[in-house]
Amino acid sequence: MANSNAKKQEEFVLTITADDVTSTDERFTMGGLSSGKNYKPLSAVFQKADGKEINREYNKGERRISNKTMPRIIFQIYEKQISALSVEEKKAFPVYRDSLEDELICGIFQSVDEFKKYRNSMECVEYSCDDGRKFVIYCWNVFSTIIFVQECLKRFGESGDKFILTYREKEKEEAEREKIETSSHEEMKKQSTGYKNPYSKILIESKNIILRGAPGTGKSYLAKEIATDIISNGYFDDYTLLSDEQKKQVEFVQFHPSYDYSDFVEGLRPQVREDGSMGFILQDGVFKKFIARARKNYENSHKSEEDIEKEMSVQNAINEFFEEIENKELKTIRNNKFEIKDIENNKIQIYIPNNPTSNSLYINMDDLKKMLESKEKFTKSKDVTDFFKKSTSTQGHSYYYALYKEIKKKMNKPEKTEVKQEELNKYIFIIDEINRGEISKIFGELFFSIDPGYRGKAGEVSTKYANLRSSSDDKFYIPENVYIIGTMNDIDRSVDSFDFAMRRRFRFIEIKADARLEMLDSLDNEDLKSEAIRRMTALNEEIIKVDELNENYQIGASYFLKLKNLTFDQLWTDYLKPLLKDYIQGMYDEKAIMDRFAKAYGYNNPVGENLL
């Protein structure tokens, strides 16, 4: 967020007519349209010669003003005229050029895929017509469709019609964030060309997916295959083949009714102190720990060489300091003696021998690093209080300052180090049986951050226990390089429904019972595999004949993997029969239905056995 005390940016007005393009910003020229990347649109309106104004008719969820608003208004106004153009005329329609010397980019396309054949880029605007057709043109900054708009006014407009765009310069933080997000998007796109699993591309495009469908379709196994395919860049799909470092990019959890926020995000956990008394310590849950790894990689991959050198210098100084710390006497600015007792879980335990009431406290290593890496000059403990934006000083700030001073001395020694930027990686979090947990209880305030549209700092939130941390202003957000896969059985009755607020944040993909038959390749015996498929197909056809059942109750291929150790009859009696009985419990004429199931499956009913 830009500094609230910063001077308000001047607003500029750009006017487009059929004959001219002018701006109140004297720096604007038609020969430098690439400068549009430095500006943010504030409003866009089409004004007819009689003074009547036409604004954009927004679809639900569409951003109110963006770089794509101006061409969308033009498409909205001239939809019929553009539709009437021939294929050749659309292909040759002028859109954009960086400068007067550069190639003119042309073309109105009917789909993003067609556009990509002409220009392999995601920098485009897509407009849906009333008749179901689409218009797609190149668009990447606030000025990039000026030529297109002016050409439409020339061809289809009336004398006196004009387009008015109001804009301002981007704040430094806005420009920097957009630059990082754009480069990350391009990097992710480059890495996603060699995936073998068809669902991998869907996950990259959608950020969050849920694999849903009948039981036994291998949804959990498929989730790991997708993750492995993406992490290895299409090299293999067997999770066990990932290296130990690559496995850190994947996390797998299974929800259940008693799973809660403290397991998933953060919570207070009991801890036995040295004196034997019991206390509580704030600990991150599995999801927050995973996001911390992904966020560290995301931020490190975008650091400058200068930042990397600074961090390495800080880390080297810290390592040197703690290697020499044994038996060293340390003092605060008020001459209070203290010792380093222990370093564990990124916490530095301080022992204060002359304090009878509170002789132990913990210093956060990351906060100490922030102080050392910052450009702030710390000359007293009050500076630490101000740095962490606290209203009052605490006992710990004196010890932060004392350690800062000692480690800072080590940084004065110049040391030549090789700088290497970290590669941007993808991180995939798998939630098995996602609908079996109480979603609102588990995710809490993270509903907002989970949304694919709010990856990065746009979706940052304060977590439940943020006020217990040393820097309560630190926000939680999910970086661009995180992808989430959920799995769920539609017929699971352990929960009534999947939270609707979370449902709209995921793309649901149905995995049908016969979608994963390749799993049966592991049976080795081709005749056994063929017989398994025949029986599964026949049984599933009989299941959907029952009025109260549907495809979600069909049997998936993973059940038949048990044929490695069981006979077909044993598979029926020990697994399929109990499941099917549960399906039809309470229905009219259960015995007749079970007889049909057994016959379709090919179960050899022993004499006198009751199928119920």
Coordinates of C-alpha atoms in Angstrom, one line a residue:
M1 CA 0.0 0.0 0.0
A2 CA 1.3 3.4 -0.8
N3 CA 2.2 5.7 2.0
S4 CA -0.9 7.6 3.1
N5 CA 1.2 10.7 3.7
A6 CA 2.5 10.7 0.1
K7 CA 1.6 13.5 -2.2
K8 CA -1.5 12.7 -4.3
Q9 CA -0.6 11.9 -7.9
E10 CA -1.6 14.3 -10.6
E11 CA -4.4 13.0 -12.8
F12 CA -4.2 13.3 -16.6
V13 CA -7.0 13.3 -19.2
L14 CA -6.4 11.6 -22.6
T15 CA -8.9 12.4 -25.4
I16 CA -9.2 10.2 -28.5
T17 CA -11.1 11.3 -31.6
A18 CA -11.1 10.0 -35.2
D19 CA -8.5 12.6 -36.1
D20 CA -6.4 13.2 -33.0
V21 CA -5.1 11.9 -29.7
T22 CA -4.2 14.5 -27.0
S23 CA -3.3 14.4 -23.3
T24 CA -3.1 16.9 -20.5
D25 CA 0.3 15.3 -19.8
E26 CA 2.8 17.1 -22.0
R27 CA 5.1 14.1 -22.0
F28 CA 2.6 12.0 -24.0
T29 CA 3.3 11.1 -27.6
M30 CA 1.9 8.6 -30.0
G31 CA 5.5 7.5 -30.7
G32 CA 5.9 6.3 -27.2
L33 CA 2.9 4.2 -26.3
S34 CA 5.0 1.7 -24.4
S35 CA 5.2 4.3 -21.6
G36 CA 1.7 3.2 -20.8
K37 CA 3.2 0.6 -18.4
N38 CA 4.0 3.4 -16.0
Y39 CA 0.3 4.6 -15.7
K40 CA -2.8 3.4 -14.0
P41 CA -6.3 4.0 -15.5
L42 CA -8.8 5.8 -13.3
S43 CA -11.9 6.1 -15.5
A44 CA -12.9 5.5 -19.1
V45 CA -15.9 6.8 -20.9
F46 CA -17.2 7.1 -24.5
Q47 CA -18.8 10.5 -25.2
K48 CA -21.0 11.0 -28.2
A49 CA -21.2 14.2 -30.2
D50 CA -24.4 15.2 -28.4
G51 CA -22.7 14.9 -25.0
K52 CA -24.3 11.6 -24.0
E53 CA -21.9 9.3 -22.2
I54 CA -21.6 5.6 -22.5
N55 CA -19.9 3.6 -19.7
R56 CA -18.9 -0.1 -19.6
E57 CA -21.6 -2.6 -18.9
Y58 CA -19.8 -4.8 -16.4
N59 CA -20.2 -8.6 -16.0
K60 CA -20.4 -10.0 -12.5
G61 CA -16.9 -10.1 -10.9
E62 CA -15.3 -8.0 -13.6
R63 CA -12.9 -5.3 -12.4
R64 CA -14.4 -1.9 -12.6
I65 CA -11.4 -0.2 -14.3
S66 CA -8.3 -1.8 -15.8
N67 CA -6.1 -1.7 -18.9
K68 CA -8.8 -3.7 -20.6
T69 CA -11.8 -1.4 -19.9
M70 CA -11.2 1.0 -22.8
P71 CA -11.3 -1.7 -25.6
R72 CA -14.2 -3.5 -23.9
I73 CA -16.3 -0.3 -24.1
I74 CA -15.4 0.0 -27.8
F75 CA -16.4 -3.6 -28.4
Q76 CA -19.6 -3.0 -26.5
I77 CA -20.5 0.0 -28.7
Y78 CA -19.4 -1.3 -32.1
E79 CA -20.1 -5.0 -31.6
K80 CA -22.4 -5.3 -34.7
Q81 CA -20.0 -3.3 -36.9
I82 CA -17.0 -5.4 -35.9
S83 CA -18.9 -8.6 -36.3
A84 CA -19.8 -7.6 -39.8
L85 CA -16.1 -7.3 -40.9
S86 CA -14.7 -10.1 -43.1
V87 CA -12.1 -12.5 -41.7
E88 CA -9.4 -10.7 -43.8
E89 CA -10.5 -7.3 -42.4
K90 CA -10.4 -8.5 -38.8
K91 CA -7.0 -10.0 -39.3
A92 CA -5.6 -6.7 -40.7
F93 CA -7.3 -4.4 -38.1
P94 CA -4.7 -2.0 -36.5
V95 CA -4.2 -2.4 -32.8
Y96 CA -0.9 -1.3 -31.4
R97 CA 2.8 -0.3 -31.9
D98 CA 5.4 0.5 -29.3
S99 CA 6.9 3.4 -31.4
L100 CA 6.6 4.8 -34.9
E101 CA 9.6 2.7 -36.0
D102 CA 8.2 -0.6 -34.6
E103 CA 6.0 -3.1 -36.4
L104 CA 2.2 -2.5 -36.2
I105 CA 0.4 -5.2 -34.4
C106 CA -2.9 -6.1 -36.0
G107 CA -5.8 -8.5 -35.6
I108 CA -9.2 -9.2 -34.0
F109 CA -9.4 -12.9 -33.3
Q110 CA -12.3 -15.1 -32.3
S111 CA -10.5 -17.0 -29.5
V112 CA -7.5 -16.8 -27.2
D113 CA -6.1 -19.9 -28.9
E114 CA -6.3 -18.3 -32.3
F115 CA -4.7 -15.2 -31.0
K116 CA -1.8 -17.2 -29.5
K117 CA -1.1 -18.7 -32.9
Y118 CA -0.5 -15.2 -34.1
R119 CA 1.2 -14.0 -31.0
N120 CA 2.2 -16.4 -28.2
S121 CA 1.3 -14.2 -25.3
M122 CA -1.3 -13.9 -22.5
E123 CA -1.3 -10.1 -23.0
C124 CA -4.8 -9.8 -24.5
V125 CA -8.3 -8.7 -23.9
E126 CA -11.2 -11.1 -24.4
Y127 CA -14.7 -9.8 -25.1
S128 CA -17.8 -12.0 -25.2
C129 CA -20.5 -11.0 -27.7
D130 CA -24.3 -11.4 -27.1
D131 CA -24.5 -14.1 -29.8
G132 CA -21.7 -16.2 -28.1
R133 CA -18.9 -15.2 -30.3
K134 CA -15.7 -13.6 -29.0
F135 CA -13.3 -10.8 -29.9
V136 CA -9.7 -11.0 -28.7
I137 CA -7.0 -8.4 -29.3
Y138 CA -3.5 -7.6 -28.0
C139 CA -3.5 -5.5 -24.8
W140 CA -0.8 -5.0 -22.2
N141 CA -0.8 -1.4 -20.9
V142 CA -3.1 1.6 -20.5
F143 CA -2.0 3.0 -23.9
S144 CA -1.8 -0.2 -25.8
T145 CA -5.3 0.0 -27.5
I146 CA -5.3 3.7 -28.4
I147 CA -4.6 2.9 -32.0
F148 CA -7.4 0.3 -32.0
V149 CA -9.9 2.8 -30.4
Q150 CA -9.0 5.5 -32.9
E151 CA -9.4 3.2 -35.9
C152 CA -12.9 2.2 -34.6
L153 CA -13.9 5.8 -34.3
K154 CA -12.7 6.4 -37.9
R155 CA -14.6 3.5 -39.4
F156 CA -17.7 3.3 -37.3
G157 CA -18.1 6.6 -35.3
E158 CA -19.9 9.8 -36.0
S159 CA -18.3 13.3 -36.2
G160 CA -17.7 14.6 -32.7
D161 CA -17.6 11.2 -31.0
K162 CA -14.6 10.8 -28.6
F163 CA -13.2 8.6 -26.0
I164 CA -11.9 10.0 -22.7
L165 CA -9.4 8.2 -20.5
T166 CA -8.4 9.5 -17.1
Y167 CA -5.1 8.1 -15.6
R168 CA -2.3 8.8 -13.2
E169 CA 1.3 7.7 -12.7
K170 CA 1.7 4.4 -10.8
E171 CA 3.1 4.6 -7.3
K172 CA 6.6 3.1 -7.0
E173 CA 5.2 0.1 -5.0
E174 CA 2.4 -0.4 -7.5
A175 CA 4.8 -0.5 -10.4
E176 CA 7.3 -2.8 -8.5
R177 CA 4.5 -5.2 -7.5
E178 CA 3.1 -5.4 -11.0
K179 CA 6.6 -6.0 -12.5
I180 CA 7.2 -8.9 -10.1
E181 CA 3.8 -10.4 -10.7
T182 CA 4.2 -10.1 -14.5
S183 CA 7.7 -11.7 -14.4
S184 CA 6.4 -14.5 -12.2
H185 CA 3.5 -15.1 -14.5
E186 CA 5.8 -15.3 -17.5
E187 CA 8.2 -17.6 -15.7
M188 CA 5.4 -20.0 -14.6
K189 CA 4.1 -20.0 -18.2
K190 CA 7.5 -20.9 -19.6
Q191 CA 7.8 -23.8 -17.2
S192 CA 4.4 -25.2 -18.0
T193 CA 5.0 -26.3 -21.6
G194 CA 6.1 -29.8 -21.1
Y195 CA 3.6 -31.3 -18.7
K196 CA 2.4 -34.8 -19.5
N197 CA -0.7 -34.9 -17.3
P198 CA -3.7 -33.1 -18.9
Y199 CA -4.9 -31.9 -15.5
S200 CA -1.5 -30.2 -14.8
K201 CA -2.3 -27.3 -17.2
I202 CA -5.8 -26.9 -15.7
L203 CA -4.2 -26.5 -12.2
I204 CA -1.7 -23.9 -13.5
E205 CA -4.5 -21.9 -15.2
S206 CA -6.9 -22.1 -12.2
K207 CA -4.6 -22.1 -9.1
N208 CA -7.2 -24.1 -7.1
I209 CA -8.9 -27.3 -8.3
I210 CA -11.0 -30.0 -6.6
L211 CA -11.1 -33.5 -8.0
R212 CA -14.5 -34.9 -7.3
G213 CA -16.5 -38.0 -8.2
A214 CA -17.2 -41.6 -7.3
P215 CA -15.2 -43.5 -4.7
G216 CA -12.2 -45.5 -5.8
T217 CA -11.5 -43.4 -8.9
G218 CA -7.9 -42.7 -7.7
K219 CA -8.4 -39.0 -7.0
S220 CA -5.8 -38.9 -4.2
Y221 CA -3.3 -40.8 -6.3
L222 CA -4.1 -38.5 -9.3
A223 CA -3.4 -35.4 -7.1
K224 CA 0.1 -36.6 -6.4
E225 CA 0.6 -37.5 -10.0
I226 CA -0.3 -33.9 -11.0
A227 CA 2.0 -32.5 -8.3
T228 CA 4.9 -34.7 -9.4
D229 CA 4.3 -33.8 -13.1
I230 CA 4.4 -30.1 -12.3
I231 CA 7.3 -30.2 -9.9
S232 CA 9.5 -32.3 -12.2
N233 CA 8.4 -30.2 -15.3
G234 CA 6.9 -33.2 -16.9
Y235 CA 9.9 -35.5 -16.3
F236 CA 8.0 -38.1 -14.4
D237 CA 4.7 -38.7 -12.5
D238 CA 5.8 -41.0 -9.7
Y239 CA 6.0 -39.0 -6.4
T240 CA 8.6 -41.3 -4.9
L241 CA 11.0 -40.3 -7.7
L242 CA 11.1 -36.7 -6.5
S243 CA 14.3 -35.6 -4.7
D244 CA 14.1 -34.7 -1.0
E245 CA 14.3 -31.0 -2.0
Q246 CA 11.5 -31.4 -4.6
K247 CA 9.3 -33.1 -2.0
K248 CA 9.4 -30.0 0.1
Q249 CA 7.4 -28.3 -2.7
V250 CA 4.5 -30.7 -2.1
E251 CA 2.4 -31.1 1.1
F252 CA -0.4 -33.6 1.7
V253 CA -3.0 -33.4 4.4
Q254 CA -6.3 -35.1 5.0
F255 CA -9.2 -33.3 6.5
H256 CA -11.5 -34.9 9.1
P257 CA -14.3 -33.6 11.4
S258 CA -12.0 -32.7 14.3
Y259 CA -9.3 -31.0 12.1
D260 CA -9.2 -27.2 13.0
Y261 CA -7.5 -23.9 12.6
S262 CA -4.6 -24.6 15.0
D263 CA -3.7 -27.7 12.9
F264 CA -3.9 -25.9 9.6
V265 CA -3.0 -22.2 10.2
E266 CA -1.6 -21.4 13.7
G267 CA -2.4 -22.0 17.3
L268 CA -1.2 -22.0 20.9
R269 CA 0.5 -25.3 21.9
P270 CA 1.5 -26.4 25.4
Q271 CA 5.2 -26.3 26.3
V272 CA 7.0 -27.5 29.4
R273 CA 9.4 -24.8 30.7
E274 CA 12.8 -25.5 32.2
D275 CA 11.5 -25.2 35.7
G276 CA 8.8 -27.8 35.0
S277 CA 5.9 -25.4 34.7
M278 CA 3.5 -25.5 31.8
G279 CA 3.1 -22.6 29.3
F280 CA 1.9 -22.1 25.8
I281 CA 3.8 -21.1 22.6
L282 CA 2.4 -19.9 19.3
Q283 CA 3.2 -22.4 16.5
D284 CA 2.4 -22.4 12.8
G285 CA 0.2 -25.0 11.4
V286 CA 1.0 -27.2 8.4
F287 CA -0.4 -24.8 5.8
K288 CA 1.3 -21.8 7.1
K289 CA 4.6 -23.6 7.3
F290 CA 4.2 -24.7 3.7
I291 CA 3.3 -21.1 2.6
A292 CA 6.4 -19.8 4.4
R293 CA 8.6 -22.1 2.2
A294 CA 6.8 -21.0 -1.0
R295 CA 6.9 -17.4 0.0
K296 CA 10.6 -17.5 0.8
N297 CA 11.3 -19.0 -2.6
Y298 CA 9.0 -16.5 -4.4
E299 CA 10.6 -13.5 -2.7
N300 CA 14.2 -14.8 -3.0
S301 CA 13.7 -15.4 -6.8
H302 CA 12.9 -11.7 -7.2
K303 CA 15.7 -10.2 -5.1
S304 CA 18.3 -8.1 -6.7
E305 CA 22.0 -9.0 -6.5
E306 CA 22.4 -6.2 -4.0
D307 CA 19.7 -7.7 -1.8
I308 CA 21.2 -11.1 -2.1
E309 CA 24.7 -9.9 -1.2
K310 CA 23.3 -8.1 1.8
E311 CA 21.5 -11.2 3.1
M312 CA 24.6 -13.3 2.6
S313 CA 26.6 -10.8 4.5
V314 CA 24.1 -10.8 7.4
Q315 CA 23.9 -14.6 7.5
N316 CA 27.7 -14.9 7.5
A317 CA 27.9 -12.3 10.3
I318 CA 25.3 -14.2 12.3
N319 CA 27.0 -17.5 11.8
E320 CA 30.4 -16.0 12.9
F321 CA 28.8 -14.4 15.9
F322 CA 27.2 -17.5 17.2
E323 CA 30.3 -19.6 16.6
E324 CA 32.3 -17.3 18.9
I325 CA 29.5 -16.8 21.5
E326 CA 30.5 -19.5 23.9
N327 CA 31.6 -18.0 27.3
K328 CA 31.3 -14.5 25.9
E329 CA 29.7 -11.9 28.3
L330 CA 27.0 -9.8 26.7
K331 CA 25.4 -6.6 28.0
T332 CA 22.4 -4.4 27.1
I333 CA 22.7 -0.7 26.7
R334 CA 21.8 -0.4 30.4
N335 CA 24.7 -2.8 31.4
N336 CA 22.4 -5.8 32.1
K337 CA 24.4 -9.0 31.6
F338 CA 22.9 -11.8 29.6
E339 CA 23.8 -15.1 27.9
I340 CA 22.7 -17.0 24.8
K341 CA 21.1 -20.2 26.3
D342 CA 19.9 -22.0 23.1
I343 CA 18.9 -21.5 19.5
E344 CA 16.0 -23.7 18.3
N345 CA 13.2 -23.4 15.8
N346 CA 14.4 -20.0 14.7
K347 CA 14.2 -18.7 18.3
I348 CA 17.2 -17.4 20.3
Q349 CA 16.7 -18.1 24.0
I350 CA 18.2 -15.4 26.2
Y351 CA 19.2 -16.1 29.9
I352 CA 19.3 -13.1 32.2
P353 CA 21.1 -14.3 35.5
N354 CA 20.5 -11.1 37.5
N355 CA 16.7 -10.9 36.9
P356 CA 14.9 -12.8 39.6
T357 CA 11.4 -12.3 38.2
S358 CA 11.9 -13.0 34.5
N359 CA 15.3 -14.5 33.7
S360 CA 14.5 -16.0 30.3
L361 CA 13.0 -14.7 27.0
Y362 CA 13.0 -15.5 23.3
I363 CA 14.3 -13.5 20.4
N364 CA 12.9 -14.1 16.9
M365 CA 15.9 -14.8 14.5
D366 CA 13.9 -13.5 11.5
D367 CA 13.2 -10.2 13.2
L368 CA 16.8 -9.8 14.0
K369 CA 17.7 -10.5 10.4
K370 CA 15.2 -7.8 9.3
M371 CA 16.9 -5.3 11.5
L372 CA 20.4 -6.2 10.1
E373 CA 19.2 -6.2 6.5
S374 CA 17.3 -2.9 6.7
K375 CA 18.8 0.5 5.9
E376 CA 17.7 1.8 9.3
K377 CA 20.3 3.1 11.7
F378 CA 19.7 1.7 15.2
T379 CA 21.4 3.8 17.9
K380 CA 19.2 2.9 20.9
S381 CA 16.5 0.3 21.9
K382 CA 13.8 2.8 21.2
D383 CA 14.7 2.6 17.5
V384 CA 13.8 -1.1 17.7
T385 CA 10.4 -0.3 19.1
D386 CA 9.8 2.2 16.3
F387 CA 11.1 -0.3 13.7
F388 CA 8.6 -2.9 14.7
K389 CA 5.8 -0.2 14.9
K390 CA 5.1 -0.9 18.6
S391 CA 3.5 1.9 20.8
T392 CA 5.6 0.9 23.8
S393 CA 9.0 -0.7 24.4
T394 CA 9.3 -4.2 25.7
Q395 CA 12.1 -6.0 27.6
G396 CA 13.0 -7.9 24.5
H397 CA 13.8 -4.7 22.5
S398 CA 16.9 -4.1 24.6
Y399 CA 18.2 -7.5 23.8
Y400 CA 17.4 -7.2 20.1
Y401 CA 19.5 -3.9 20.1
A402 CA 22.4 -5.5 22.0
L403 CA 22.6 -8.5 19.6
Y404 CA 22.2 -6.1 16.6
K405 CA 25.2 -4.1 17.7
E406 CA 27.4 -7.2 18.2
I407 CA 26.5 -8.8 14.9
K408 CA 26.8 -5.5 13.0
K409 CA 30.5 -5.4 13.9
K410 CA 31.0 -8.6 12.0
M411 CA 29.4 -7.1 8.9
N412 CA 32.0 -4.4 8.6
K413 CA 34.4 -7.0 7.3
P414 CA 34.1 -7.1 3.5
E415 CA 33.8 -10.6 2.1
K416 CA 33.6 -11.4 -1.6
T417 CA 30.8 -13.9 -2.2
E418 CA 29.3 -15.4 -5.3
V419 CA 25.8 -14.2 -5.9
K420 CA 23.3 -16.6 -7.5
Q421 CA 19.6 -15.8 -7.8
E422 CA 17.2 -18.5 -6.6
E423 CA 15.0 -20.2 -9.2
L424 CA 11.3 -19.6 -9.0
N425 CA 9.6 -22.9 -8.1
K426 CA 6.0 -24.1 -7.9
Y427 CA 4.5 -25.4 -4.6
I428 CA 1.5 -27.7 -4.5
F429 CA -0.7 -28.2 -1.4
I430 CA -3.0 -31.3 -1.6
I431 CA -6.0 -31.5 0.7
D432 CA -7.5 -35.0 0.6
E433 CA -11.1 -35.4 1.6
I434 CA -11.5 -31.7 1.7
N435 CA -15.2 -31.8 2.3
R436 CA -14.9 -33.9 5.5
G437 CA -13.5 -31.0 7.5
E438 CA -15.5 -28.0 8.8
I439 CA -14.1 -25.5 6.2
S440 CA -14.9 -22.3 8.0
K441 CA -13.3 -23.6 11.2
I442 CA -10.2 -24.7 9.5
F443 CA -9.5 -21.8 7.1
G444 CA -10.8 -18.9 9.2
E445 CA -9.9 -15.6 7.7
L446 CA -7.9 -17.3 4.9
F447 CA -11.0 -17.6 2.7
F448 CA -10.0 -14.3 1.1
S449 CA -6.3 -15.2 0.5
I450 CA -7.3 -18.6 -1.0
D451 CA -9.1 -16.9 -3.9
P452 CA -7.1 -17.2 -7.1
G453 CA -7.7 -13.6 -7.9
Y454 CA -6.0 -12.5 -4.7
R455 CA -2.7 -14.3 -4.8
G456 CA 0.2 -12.1 -3.5
K457 CA -0.1 -9.0 -1.4
A458 CA -3.5 -8.1 -2.9
G459 CA -4.9 -10.9 -0.6
E460 CA -2.9 -10.3 2.6
V461 CA -4.8 -10.7 5.9
S462 CA -4.0 -10.6 9.6
T463 CA -4.2 -14.0 11.1
K464 CA -6.1 -14.9 14.3
Y465 CA -3.0 -14.7 16.6
A466 CA -1.1 -11.9 14.8
N467 CA -1.1 -9.7 17.9
L468 CA 0.9 -12.4 19.7
R469 CA 3.8 -12.1 17.3
S470 CA 6.8 -9.7 17.7
S471 CA 5.6 -7.8 14.6
S472 CA 1.8 -7.8 14.5
D473 CA 1.9 -5.8 11.3
D474 CA 3.2 -8.8 9.3
K475 CA 0.4 -10.0 7.1
F476 CA -0.2 -13.5 5.7
Y477 CA -0.7 -14.0 2.0
I478 CA -0.4 -16.8 -0.5
P479 CA 2.2 -16.1 -3.2
E480 CA 1.7 -16.6 -6.9
N481 CA 3.7 -19.9 -7.0
V482 CA 1.3 -21.8 -4.8
Y483 CA -1.3 -24.2 -6.2
I484 CA -4.0 -26.1 -4.3
I485 CA -5.6 -29.5 -5.1
G486 CA -8.5 -30.8 -3.1
T487 CA -10.2 -34.2 -3.5
M488 CA -13.7 -35.2 -2.4
N489 CA -16.3 -37.9 -2.8
D490 CA -19.6 -36.4 -3.7
I491 CA -21.5 -39.1 -1.8
D492 CA -19.6 -38.7 1.5
R493 CA -22.3 -38.1 4.2
S494 CA -19.9 -37.1 7.0
V495 CA -20.7 -33.5 6.2
D496 CA -23.8 -31.9 4.9
S497 CA -22.3 -29.6 2.3
F498 CA -19.1 -28.0 1.1
D499 CA -18.9 -24.4 2.2
F500 CA -20.3 -22.2 -0.6
A501 CA -17.8 -19.3 0.1
M502 CA -15.0 -21.8 -0.5
R503 CA -16.7 -23.6 -3.3
R504 CA -16.5 -20.6 -5.7
R505 CA -12.8 -20.4 -5.1
F506 CA -12.1 -23.8 -6.6
R507 CA -12.5 -25.2 -10.1
F508 CA -14.3 -28.6 -9.8
I509 CA -13.2 -31.4 -12.0
E510 CA -15.3 -34.6 -12.1
I511 CA -13.3 -37.8 -12.2
K512 CA -15.7 -40.5 -13.6
A513 CA -15.5 -44.1 -12.6
D514 CA -14.0 -45.2 -15.8
A515 CA -11.6 -42.2 -16.2
R516 CA -8.6 -43.9 -14.5
L517 CA -8.6 -47.4 -16.0
E518 CA -4.8 -47.1 -16.6
M519 CA -4.4 -47.8 -12.9
L520 CA -5.2 -51.4 -13.7
D521 CA -2.0 -51.7 -15.8
S522 CA -0.3 -52.6 -12.5
L523 CA -2.2 -55.9 -12.4
D524 CA 0.3 -57.1 -14.9
N525 CA -1.9 -59.9 -16.1
E526 CA -3.8 -58.6 -19.2
D527 CA -6.6 -61.2 -18.9
L528 CA -7.1 -60.2 -15.3
K529 CA -7.2 -56.5 -16.3
S530 CA -9.7 -57.1 -19.1
E531 CA -12.0 -59.1 -16.8
A532 CA -11.8 -56.4 -14.1
I533 CA -12.8 -53.8 -16.6
R534 CA -15.7 -55.9 -17.9
R535 CA -17.1 -56.6 -14.4
M536 CA -16.6 -53.0 -13.3
T537 CA -18.4 -51.7 -16.3
A538 CA -21.3 -54.1 -16.0
L539 CA -21.7 -53.3 -12.3
N540 CA -21.6 -49.5 -12.9
E541 CA -24.3 -49.8 -15.6
E542 CA -26.5 -51.6 -13.1
I543 CA -25.9 -49.0 -10.4
I544 CA -27.2 -46.1 -12.4
K545 CA -30.4 -48.0 -13.3
V546 CA -31.4 -47.6 -9.6
D547 CA -33.6 -44.4 -9.5
E548 CA -32.1 -43.1 -6.2
L549 CA -28.5 -43.6 -7.4
N550 CA -26.4 -41.9 -10.1
E551 CA -22.8 -41.8 -11.5
N552 CA -21.4 -40.5 -8.2
Y553 CA -22.2 -44.0 -6.7
Q554 CA -20.4 -46.0 -9.3
I555 CA -17.3 -48.0 -8.4
G556 CA -13.8 -46.8 -9.4
A557 CA -10.9 -48.8 -10.7
S558 CA -8.8 -48.5 -7.5
Y559 CA -11.1 -51.1 -5.9
F560 CA -10.0 -53.6 -8.5
L561 CA -6.3 -53.1 -7.7
K562 CA -7.0 -55.4 -4.7
L563 CA -7.1 -58.3 -7.2
K564 CA -3.4 -58.4 -6.7
N565 CA -4.1 -60.3 -3.5
L566 CA -7.8 -61.2 -3.7
T567 CA -10.1 -63.2 -5.9
F568 CA -13.1 -61.6 -7.6
D569 CA -15.4 -63.2 -5.1
Q570 CA -13.4 -62.0 -2.2
L571 CA -13.4 -58.5 -3.6
W572 CA -17.2 -58.7 -3.7
T573 CA -17.9 -60.1 -0.3
D574 CA -15.3 -58.0 1.6
Y575 CA -15.4 -54.6 -0.2
L576 CA -18.0 -54.1 -2.8
K577 CA -21.0 -55.8 -1.2
P578 CA -20.7 -53.8 2.1
L579 CA -20.4 -50.5 0.2
L580 CA -23.4 -51.2 -2.1
K581 CA -25.5 -52.3 0.9
D582 CA -24.8 -48.9 2.4
Y583 CA -25.9 -47.2 -0.8
I584 CA -29.3 -48.8 -0.9
Q585 CA -30.1 -49.0 2.8
G586 CA -33.7 -48.0 3.3
M587 CA -34.7 -48.4 -0.3
Y588 CA -37.7 -50.5 -1.4
D589 CA -36.8 -54.1 -2.2
E590 CA -33.1 -54.0 -1.2
K591 CA -32.7 -57.7 -1.8
A592 CA -33.8 -57.6 -5.4
I593 CA -31.4 -54.7 -6.1
M594 CA -28.5 -56.5 -4.5
D595 CA -29.3 -59.6 -6.5
R596 CA -29.0 -57.5 -9.7
F597 CA -25.7 -56.0 -8.6
A598 CA -24.3 -59.4 -7.8
K599 CA -25.4 -60.8 -11.2
A600 CA -24.0 -57.8 -13.1
Y601 CA -20.7 -58.2 -11.3
G602 CA -20.6 -61.9 -11.9
Y603 CA -20.5 -63.0 -8.2
N604 CA -20.9 -66.8 -7.8
N605 CA -23.5 -66.8 -5.0
P606 CA -22.9 -69.8 -2.7
V607 CA -26.0 -71.9 -2.0
G608 CA -28.0 -70.3 0.9
E609 CA -26.0 -67.1 1.1
N610 CA -28.1 -64.0 1.8
L611 CA -26.8 -61.2 -0.3
L612 CA -28.1 -58.7 2.3

